[in-house]
Short mmCIF file of C-alpha atoms and ligand atoms in Angstrom, two decimals:
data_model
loop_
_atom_site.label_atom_id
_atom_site.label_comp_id
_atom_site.label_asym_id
_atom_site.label_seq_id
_atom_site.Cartn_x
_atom_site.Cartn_y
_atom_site.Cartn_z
CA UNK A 1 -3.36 24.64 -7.49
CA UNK A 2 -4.53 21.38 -5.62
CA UNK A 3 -6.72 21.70 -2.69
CA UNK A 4 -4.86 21.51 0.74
CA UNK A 5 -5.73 18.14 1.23
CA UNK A 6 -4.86 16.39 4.33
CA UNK A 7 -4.18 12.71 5.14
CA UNK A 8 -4.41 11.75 9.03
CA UNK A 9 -1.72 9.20 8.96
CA UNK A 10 -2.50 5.48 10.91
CA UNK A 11 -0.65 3.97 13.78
CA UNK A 12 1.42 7.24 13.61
CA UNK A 13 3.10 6.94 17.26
CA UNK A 14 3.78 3.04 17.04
CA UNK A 15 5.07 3.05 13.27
CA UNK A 16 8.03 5.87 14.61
CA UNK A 17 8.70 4.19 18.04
CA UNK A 18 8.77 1.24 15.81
CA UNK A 19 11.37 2.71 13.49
CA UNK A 20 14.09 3.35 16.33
CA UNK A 21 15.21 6.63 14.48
CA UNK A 22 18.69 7.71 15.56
CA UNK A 23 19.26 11.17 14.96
CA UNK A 24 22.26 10.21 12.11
CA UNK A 25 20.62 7.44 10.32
CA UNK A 26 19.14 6.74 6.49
CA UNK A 27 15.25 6.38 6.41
CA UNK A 28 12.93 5.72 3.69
CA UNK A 29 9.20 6.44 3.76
CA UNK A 30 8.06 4.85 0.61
CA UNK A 31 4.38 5.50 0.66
CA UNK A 32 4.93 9.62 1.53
CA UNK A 33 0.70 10.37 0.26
CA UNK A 34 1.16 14.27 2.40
CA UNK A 35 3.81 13.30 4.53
CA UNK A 36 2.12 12.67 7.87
CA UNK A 37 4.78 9.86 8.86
CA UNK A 38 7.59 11.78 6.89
CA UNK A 39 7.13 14.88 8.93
CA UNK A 40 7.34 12.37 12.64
CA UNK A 41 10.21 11.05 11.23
CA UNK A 42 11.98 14.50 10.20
CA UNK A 43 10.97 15.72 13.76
CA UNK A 44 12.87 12.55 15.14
CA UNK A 45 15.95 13.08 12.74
CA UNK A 46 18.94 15.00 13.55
CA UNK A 47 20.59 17.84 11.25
CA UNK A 48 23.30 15.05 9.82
CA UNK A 49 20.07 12.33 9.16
CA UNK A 50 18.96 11.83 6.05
CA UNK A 51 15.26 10.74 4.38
CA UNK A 52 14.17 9.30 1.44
CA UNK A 53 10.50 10.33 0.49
CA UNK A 54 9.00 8.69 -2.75
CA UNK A 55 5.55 7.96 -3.78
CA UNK A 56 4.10 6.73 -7.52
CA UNK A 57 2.02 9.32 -7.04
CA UNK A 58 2.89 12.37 -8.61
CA UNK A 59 0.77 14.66 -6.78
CA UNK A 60 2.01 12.93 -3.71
CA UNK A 61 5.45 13.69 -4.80
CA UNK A 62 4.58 17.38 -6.19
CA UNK A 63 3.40 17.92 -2.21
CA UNK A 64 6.27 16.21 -0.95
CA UNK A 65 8.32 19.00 -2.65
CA UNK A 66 6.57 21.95 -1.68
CA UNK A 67 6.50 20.92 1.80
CA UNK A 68 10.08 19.37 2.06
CA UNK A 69 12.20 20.32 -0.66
CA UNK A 70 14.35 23.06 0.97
CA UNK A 71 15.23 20.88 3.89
CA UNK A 72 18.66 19.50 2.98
CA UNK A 73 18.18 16.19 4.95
CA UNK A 74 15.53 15.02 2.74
CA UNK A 75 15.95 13.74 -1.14
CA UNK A 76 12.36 12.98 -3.09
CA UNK A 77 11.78 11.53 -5.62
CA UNK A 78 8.57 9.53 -7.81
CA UNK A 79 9.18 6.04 -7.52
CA UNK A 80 7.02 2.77 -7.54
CA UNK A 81 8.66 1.18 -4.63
CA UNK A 82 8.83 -1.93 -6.09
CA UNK A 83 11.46 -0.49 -7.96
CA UNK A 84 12.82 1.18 -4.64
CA UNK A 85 16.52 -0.81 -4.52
CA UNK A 86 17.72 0.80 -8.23
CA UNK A 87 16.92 4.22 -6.40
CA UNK A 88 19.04 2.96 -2.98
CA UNK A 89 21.45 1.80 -5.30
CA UNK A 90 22.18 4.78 -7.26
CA UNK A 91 22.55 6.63 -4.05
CA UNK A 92 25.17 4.21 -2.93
CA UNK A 93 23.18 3.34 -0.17
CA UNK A 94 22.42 -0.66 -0.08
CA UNK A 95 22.93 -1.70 2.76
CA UNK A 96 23.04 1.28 4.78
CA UNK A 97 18.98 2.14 4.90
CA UNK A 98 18.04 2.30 9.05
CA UNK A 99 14.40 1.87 8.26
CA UNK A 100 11.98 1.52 5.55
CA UNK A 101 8.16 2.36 6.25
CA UNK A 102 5.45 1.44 3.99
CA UNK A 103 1.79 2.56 4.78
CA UNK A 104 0.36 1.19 1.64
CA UNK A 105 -2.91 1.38 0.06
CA UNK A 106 -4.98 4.41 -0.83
CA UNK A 107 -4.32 7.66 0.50
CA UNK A 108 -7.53 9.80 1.67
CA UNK A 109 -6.40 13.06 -0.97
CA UNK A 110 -6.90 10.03 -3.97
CA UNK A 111 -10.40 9.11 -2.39
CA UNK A 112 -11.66 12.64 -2.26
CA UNK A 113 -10.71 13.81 -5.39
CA UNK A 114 -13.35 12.71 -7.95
CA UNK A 115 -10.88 13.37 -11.28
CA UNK A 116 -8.73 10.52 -10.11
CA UNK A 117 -11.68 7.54 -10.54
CA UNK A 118 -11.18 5.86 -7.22
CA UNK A 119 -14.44 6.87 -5.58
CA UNK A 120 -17.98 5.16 -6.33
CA UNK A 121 -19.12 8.25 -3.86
CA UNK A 122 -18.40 10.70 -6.27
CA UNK A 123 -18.92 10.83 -10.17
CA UNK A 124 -15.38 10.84 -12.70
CA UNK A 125 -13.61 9.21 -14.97
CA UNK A 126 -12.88 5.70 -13.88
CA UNK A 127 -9.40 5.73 -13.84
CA UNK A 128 -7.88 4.66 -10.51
CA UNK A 129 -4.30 4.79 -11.36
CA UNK A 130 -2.17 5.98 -8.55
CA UNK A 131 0.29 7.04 -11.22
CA UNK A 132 -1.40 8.39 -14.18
CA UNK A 133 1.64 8.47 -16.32
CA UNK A 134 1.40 4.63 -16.19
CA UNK A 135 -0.44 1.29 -17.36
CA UNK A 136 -3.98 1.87 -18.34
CA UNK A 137 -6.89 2.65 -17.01
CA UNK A 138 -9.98 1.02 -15.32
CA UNK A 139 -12.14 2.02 -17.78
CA UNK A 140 -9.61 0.74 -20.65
CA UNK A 141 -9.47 -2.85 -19.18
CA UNK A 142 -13.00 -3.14 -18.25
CA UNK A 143 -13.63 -2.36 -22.42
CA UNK A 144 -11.15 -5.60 -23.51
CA UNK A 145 -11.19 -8.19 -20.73
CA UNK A 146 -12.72 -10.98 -20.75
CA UNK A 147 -15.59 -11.71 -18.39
CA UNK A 148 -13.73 -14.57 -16.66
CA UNK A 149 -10.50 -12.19 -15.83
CA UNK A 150 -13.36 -9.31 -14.54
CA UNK A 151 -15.36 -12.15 -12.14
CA UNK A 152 -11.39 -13.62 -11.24
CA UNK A 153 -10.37 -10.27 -10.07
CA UNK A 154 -13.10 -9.08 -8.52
CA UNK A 155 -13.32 -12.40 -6.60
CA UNK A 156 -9.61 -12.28 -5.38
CA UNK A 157 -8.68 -8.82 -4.85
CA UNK A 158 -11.78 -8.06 -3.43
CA UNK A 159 -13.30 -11.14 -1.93
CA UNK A 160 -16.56 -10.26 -3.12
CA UNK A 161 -19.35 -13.77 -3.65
CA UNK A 162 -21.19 -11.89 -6.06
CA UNK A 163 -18.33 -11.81 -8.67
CA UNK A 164 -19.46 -13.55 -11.46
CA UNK A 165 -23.25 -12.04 -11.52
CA UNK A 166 -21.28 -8.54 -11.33
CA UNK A 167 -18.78 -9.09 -14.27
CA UNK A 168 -21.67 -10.15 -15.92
CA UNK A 169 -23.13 -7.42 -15.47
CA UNK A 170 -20.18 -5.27 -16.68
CA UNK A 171 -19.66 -7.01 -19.73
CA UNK A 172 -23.68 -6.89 -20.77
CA UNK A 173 -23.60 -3.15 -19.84
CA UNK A 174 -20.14 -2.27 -22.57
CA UNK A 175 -21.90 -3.95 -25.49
CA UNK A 176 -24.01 -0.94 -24.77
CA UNK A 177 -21.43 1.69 -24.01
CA UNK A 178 -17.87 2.12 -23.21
CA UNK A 179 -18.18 2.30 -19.14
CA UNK A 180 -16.21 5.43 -18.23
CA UNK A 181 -17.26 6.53 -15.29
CA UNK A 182 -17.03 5.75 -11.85
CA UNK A 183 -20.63 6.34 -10.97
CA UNK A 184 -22.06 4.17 -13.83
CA UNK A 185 -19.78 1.26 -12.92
CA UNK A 186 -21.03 1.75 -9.25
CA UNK A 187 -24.88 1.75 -10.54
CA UNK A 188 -24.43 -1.45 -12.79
CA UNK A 189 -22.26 -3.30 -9.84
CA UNK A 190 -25.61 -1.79 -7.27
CA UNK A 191 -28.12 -3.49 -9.92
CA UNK A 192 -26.25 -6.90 -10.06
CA UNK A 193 -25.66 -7.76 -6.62
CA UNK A 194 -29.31 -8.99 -4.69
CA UNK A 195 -30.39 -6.31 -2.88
CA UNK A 196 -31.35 -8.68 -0.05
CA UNK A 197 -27.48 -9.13 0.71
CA UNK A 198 -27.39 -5.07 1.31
CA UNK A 199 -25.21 -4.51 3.87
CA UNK A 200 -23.86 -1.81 5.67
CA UNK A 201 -21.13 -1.33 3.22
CA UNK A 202 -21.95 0.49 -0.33
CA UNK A 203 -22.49 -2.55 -3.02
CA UNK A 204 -19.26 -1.40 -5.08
CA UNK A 205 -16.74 -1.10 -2.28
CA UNK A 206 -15.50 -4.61 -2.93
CA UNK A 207 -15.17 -4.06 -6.70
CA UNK A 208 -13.70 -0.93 -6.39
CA UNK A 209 -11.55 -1.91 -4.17
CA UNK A 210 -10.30 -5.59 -6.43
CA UNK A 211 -10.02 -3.12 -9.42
CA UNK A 212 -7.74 -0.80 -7.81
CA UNK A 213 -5.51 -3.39 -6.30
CA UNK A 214 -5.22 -4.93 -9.67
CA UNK A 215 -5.23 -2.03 -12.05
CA UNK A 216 -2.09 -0.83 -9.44
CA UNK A 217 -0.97 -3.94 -9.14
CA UNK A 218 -0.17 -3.69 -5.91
CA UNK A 219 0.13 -7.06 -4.26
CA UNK A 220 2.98 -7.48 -6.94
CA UNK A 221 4.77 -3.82 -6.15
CA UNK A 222 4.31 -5.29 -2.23
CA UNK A 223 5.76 -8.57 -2.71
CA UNK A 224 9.08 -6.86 -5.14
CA UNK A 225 9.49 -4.60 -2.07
CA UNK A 226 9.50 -7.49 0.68
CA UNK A 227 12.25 -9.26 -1.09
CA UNK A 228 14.16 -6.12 -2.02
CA UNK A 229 13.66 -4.37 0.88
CA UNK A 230 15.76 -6.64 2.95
CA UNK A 231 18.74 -6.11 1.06
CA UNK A 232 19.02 -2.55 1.47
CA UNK A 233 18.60 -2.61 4.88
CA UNK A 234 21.59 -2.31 6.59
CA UNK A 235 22.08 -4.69 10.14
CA UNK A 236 19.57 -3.18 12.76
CA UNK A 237 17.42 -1.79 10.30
CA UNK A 238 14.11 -1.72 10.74
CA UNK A 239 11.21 -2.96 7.84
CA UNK A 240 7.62 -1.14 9.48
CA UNK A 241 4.49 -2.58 6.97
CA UNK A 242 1.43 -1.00 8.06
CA UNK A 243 -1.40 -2.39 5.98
CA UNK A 244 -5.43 -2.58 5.30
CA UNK A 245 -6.56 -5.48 3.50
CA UNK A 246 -5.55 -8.85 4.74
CA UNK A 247 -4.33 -10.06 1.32
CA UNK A 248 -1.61 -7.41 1.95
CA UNK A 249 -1.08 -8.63 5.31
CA UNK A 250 -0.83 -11.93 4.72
CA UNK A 251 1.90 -11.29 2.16
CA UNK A 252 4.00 -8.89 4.84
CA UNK A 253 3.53 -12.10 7.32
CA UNK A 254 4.52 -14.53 5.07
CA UNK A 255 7.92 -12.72 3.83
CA UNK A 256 9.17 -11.66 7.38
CA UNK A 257 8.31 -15.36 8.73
CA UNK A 258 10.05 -16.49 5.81
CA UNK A 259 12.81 -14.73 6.06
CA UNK A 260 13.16 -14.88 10.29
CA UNK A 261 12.44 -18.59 10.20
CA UNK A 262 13.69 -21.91 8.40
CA UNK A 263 10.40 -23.77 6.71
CA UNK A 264 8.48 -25.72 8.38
CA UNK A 265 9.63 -28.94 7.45
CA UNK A 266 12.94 -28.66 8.67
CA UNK A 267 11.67 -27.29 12.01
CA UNK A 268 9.84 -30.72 12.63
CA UNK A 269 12.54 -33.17 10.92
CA UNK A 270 15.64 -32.25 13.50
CA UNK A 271 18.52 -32.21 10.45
CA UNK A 272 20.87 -29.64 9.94
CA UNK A 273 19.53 -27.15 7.07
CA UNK A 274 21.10 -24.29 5.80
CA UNK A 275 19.50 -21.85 6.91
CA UNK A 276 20.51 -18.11 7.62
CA UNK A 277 17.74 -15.64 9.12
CA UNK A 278 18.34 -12.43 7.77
CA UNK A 279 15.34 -10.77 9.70
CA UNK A 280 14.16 -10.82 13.64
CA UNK A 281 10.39 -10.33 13.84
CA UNK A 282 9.86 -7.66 16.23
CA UNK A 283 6.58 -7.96 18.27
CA UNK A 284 3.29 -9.23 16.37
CA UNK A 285 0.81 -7.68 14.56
CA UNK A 286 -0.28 -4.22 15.91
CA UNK A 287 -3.35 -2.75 15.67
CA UNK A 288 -4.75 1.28 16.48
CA UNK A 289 -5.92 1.59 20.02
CA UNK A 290 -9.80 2.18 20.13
CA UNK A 291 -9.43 5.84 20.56
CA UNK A 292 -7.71 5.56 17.40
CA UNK A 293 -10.02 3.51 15.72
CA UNK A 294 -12.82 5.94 17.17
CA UNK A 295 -11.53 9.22 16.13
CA UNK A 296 -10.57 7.41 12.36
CA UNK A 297 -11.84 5.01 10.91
CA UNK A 298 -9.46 4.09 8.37
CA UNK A 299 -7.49 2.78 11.34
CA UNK A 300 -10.03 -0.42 11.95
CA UNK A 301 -8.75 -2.45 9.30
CA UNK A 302 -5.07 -0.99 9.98
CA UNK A 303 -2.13 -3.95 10.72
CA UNK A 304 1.31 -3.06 11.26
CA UNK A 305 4.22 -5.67 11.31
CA UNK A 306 7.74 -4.94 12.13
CA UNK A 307 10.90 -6.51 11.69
CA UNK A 308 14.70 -5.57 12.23
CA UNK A 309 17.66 -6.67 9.69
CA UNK A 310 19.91 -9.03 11.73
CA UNK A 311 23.33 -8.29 12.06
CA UNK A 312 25.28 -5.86 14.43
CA UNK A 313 23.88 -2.31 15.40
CA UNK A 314 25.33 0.72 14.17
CA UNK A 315 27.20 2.33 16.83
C1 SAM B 1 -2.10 5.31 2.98
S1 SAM B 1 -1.33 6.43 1.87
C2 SAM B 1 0.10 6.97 2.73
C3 SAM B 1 -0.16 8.11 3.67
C4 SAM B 1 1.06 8.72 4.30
N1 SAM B 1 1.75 7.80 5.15
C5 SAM B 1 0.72 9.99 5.05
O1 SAM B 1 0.96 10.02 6.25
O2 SAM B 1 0.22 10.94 4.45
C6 SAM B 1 -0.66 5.36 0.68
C7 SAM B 1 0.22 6.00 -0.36
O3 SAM B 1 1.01 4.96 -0.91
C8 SAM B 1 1.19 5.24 -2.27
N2 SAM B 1 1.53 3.98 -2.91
C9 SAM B 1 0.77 2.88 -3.01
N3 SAM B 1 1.42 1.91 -3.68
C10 SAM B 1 2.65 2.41 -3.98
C11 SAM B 1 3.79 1.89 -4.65
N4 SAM B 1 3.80 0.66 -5.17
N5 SAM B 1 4.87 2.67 -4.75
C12 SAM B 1 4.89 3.93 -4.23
N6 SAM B 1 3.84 4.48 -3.61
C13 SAM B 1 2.72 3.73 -3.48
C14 SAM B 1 -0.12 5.81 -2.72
O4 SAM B 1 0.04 6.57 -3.90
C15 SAM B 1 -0.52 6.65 -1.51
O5 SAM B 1 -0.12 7.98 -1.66
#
C-alpha cells in the first residue's frame, strides 16, 4: 500500500474562483497528483455536475480512485493530457467542457518517493517517468545520447551555463558504468560544475529538472493541450494554467495571446485581417500571496493564467 502522501495544492483559492464553477457544469482537472484542486472543485459542484479527473500518473490515478471513485459525479481515468480531446470526445463532450485546470509539473508524492528517480535528495533508480508504463527512462537515454543532445537539453530545459562541462561529465563517467542512479548522476553533475558558482540551490537541481521536462516531454504534452484545449471548451469556459518554470509559462502566454489577439503585424498595419478571437484573457498573471509563498514554498515560482472561451454563457 502507498504511503498517505499528501500534496498541498498552489494558488488553491484563486485557481477555483478562477474556474467560475456552476453547480451543473463539466470540469476537467487534468493534472489530479492527490486531488487537492479536484476535491475544491467537487465541494463547489452540485449533485447534477460532473468532473473529469485524469493524470499520466498511475499512482495519481490509483489515488484518484480510492478517494473519488464512488462519487457518481466524477469519471477518472489515466490520460496524458495532451491526448485529453480523444477522451472529451469519446464522452461526447467537445464543446461542452466549463473549465479545464492544469497545475502542471511535478507533484510533491513523485519528489518524495525515492523508487520513482526524480529526487537528487534521495538515492534510486534514475527513472523520472511520470508514467512508468511509457517511453524510457533517464538512465536509458543518458547510456545512448550523444553528448551534444545531453549539454542541448540540459541547457534549454533547465537553463543551466554549466551544460556542456556537465554532459561531459556524464558521458566520461558511462564509459565507466551504466549511470543508474539518481544519487551518482547528482555526485558526477556536483563534481563538474565549479564549486565557486555554489549557490544556494543543490548543483543538480537544474539538470534534474531539464531531464525530467524532457524525458516527460512536457513542454510538448503543454503545447498539444493549449491548442486542443480550446476546442473542447464550450463558450464561457474557462482554461486555468497554473505553472512553475517560465518556459512553461511563456508557452501558456503565448497560446492565450495568440488565440485572444490578431498578430502583431496586423495590429500596427490598420487592414482588415481575418481574424476571429476564440479566447478573452481574463486578468494577468497571478501569483501566491506572501503568506502563501511563506507557508509553501513551491508556491514562489507558481504563475497562473486564465482565460475564458468566447462565445455566449450557458444559461
Ligand atoms: C503539481 S502536480 C498536481 C497537484 C494537484 N493539483 C493536487 O492538488 O494534488 C502535477 C501533476 O501533473 C501530472 N502531469 C504532469 N504532466 C502531465 C501530463 N502531460 N498529462 C497528465 N498529467 C500530467 C503529474 O503526474 C503530477 O501528478
Amino acid at each position: 500500500m502507498e504511503k498517505d502522501y499528501k500534496h498541498v495544492p498552489v494558488l488553491h483559492r484563486p485557481a477555483l474562483d478562477a474556474l467560475r464553477i456552476r453547480t451543473g457544469g463539466v470540469y476537467i482537472d487534468g493534472t489530479y497528483g492527490r486531488g487537492g484542486h479536484s476535491r475544491g472543485m467537487l465541494e463547489r459542484l452540485g449533485e447534477d455536475g460532473r468532473l473529469m479527473l485524469t493524470d499520466r500518473d498511475p499512482q495519481a490515478v490509483a489515488d484518484a480512485r480510492a478517494r473519488f471513485g464512488a462519487d457518481g459525479r466524477v469519471t477518472i481515468r489515466q490520460v496524458n493530457f495532451a491526448e485529453l480531446g480523444a477522451w472529451v470526445n469519446e464522452l461526447g463532450l467537445g464543446g461542452k467542457i466549463d473549465g479545464l485546470l492544469l497545475d502542471i509539473g511535478v507533484s510533491s508524492p513523485q519528489l518524495d518517493d525515492a523508487g520513482r528517480g526524480f529526487s537528487f535528495m534521495a538515492d534510486g533508480p534514475l527513472d523520472m517517468r511520470m508514467d512508468p508504463g511509457s517511453g524510457e527512462p533517464v538512465s536509458a537515454w543518458l547510456a545512448r545520447a550523444d553528448e551534444a543532445d545531453i549539454a542541448r537539453v540540459i541547457r534549454e530545459y533547465g537553463e543551466e551555463r554549466f551544460a556542456r562541462r556537465i554532459a561531459r561529465a556524464i558521458v566520461r563517467a558511462r564509459q565507466e558504468s551504466t549511470i543508474g542512479r539518481t544519487a551518482e548522476l547528482a555526485a558526477i553533475v556536483g563534481a563538474a560544475v565549479p564549486s565557486a558558482q555554489a549557490s544556494s540551490i543543490h548543483p543538480a537541481t537544474r539538470t534534474f529538472q531539464a531531464l525530467r521536462i524532457f524525458i516527460n516531454d512536457e513542454l510538448g504534452a503543454l503545447r498539444q493541450v493549449l491548442e486542443d484545449g480550446i476546442d473542447f471548451l464550450a463558450p464561457g469556459g474557462r482554461f486555468v494554467v497554473i505553472s512553475f518554470h517560465s518556459l512553461e509559462d511563456r508557452l501558456v502566454k503565448r497560446a492565450f495571446a495568440a488565440a485572444a489577439r490578431p498578430p502583431a503585424a496586423s495590429r500596427r498595419i490598420p487592414v482588415a485581417v481575418d481574424f476571429k478571437p476564440r479566447l478573452k484573457l481574463v486578468g494577468g498573471l497571478v501569483r501566491a500571496d506572501e503568506e502563501e509563498q511563506a507557508e509553501n514554498p513551491r508556491a514562489r515560482s507558481a504563475r497562473m493564467r486564465v482565460a475564458e472561451k468566447i462565445g455566449a454563457v450557458a444559461a
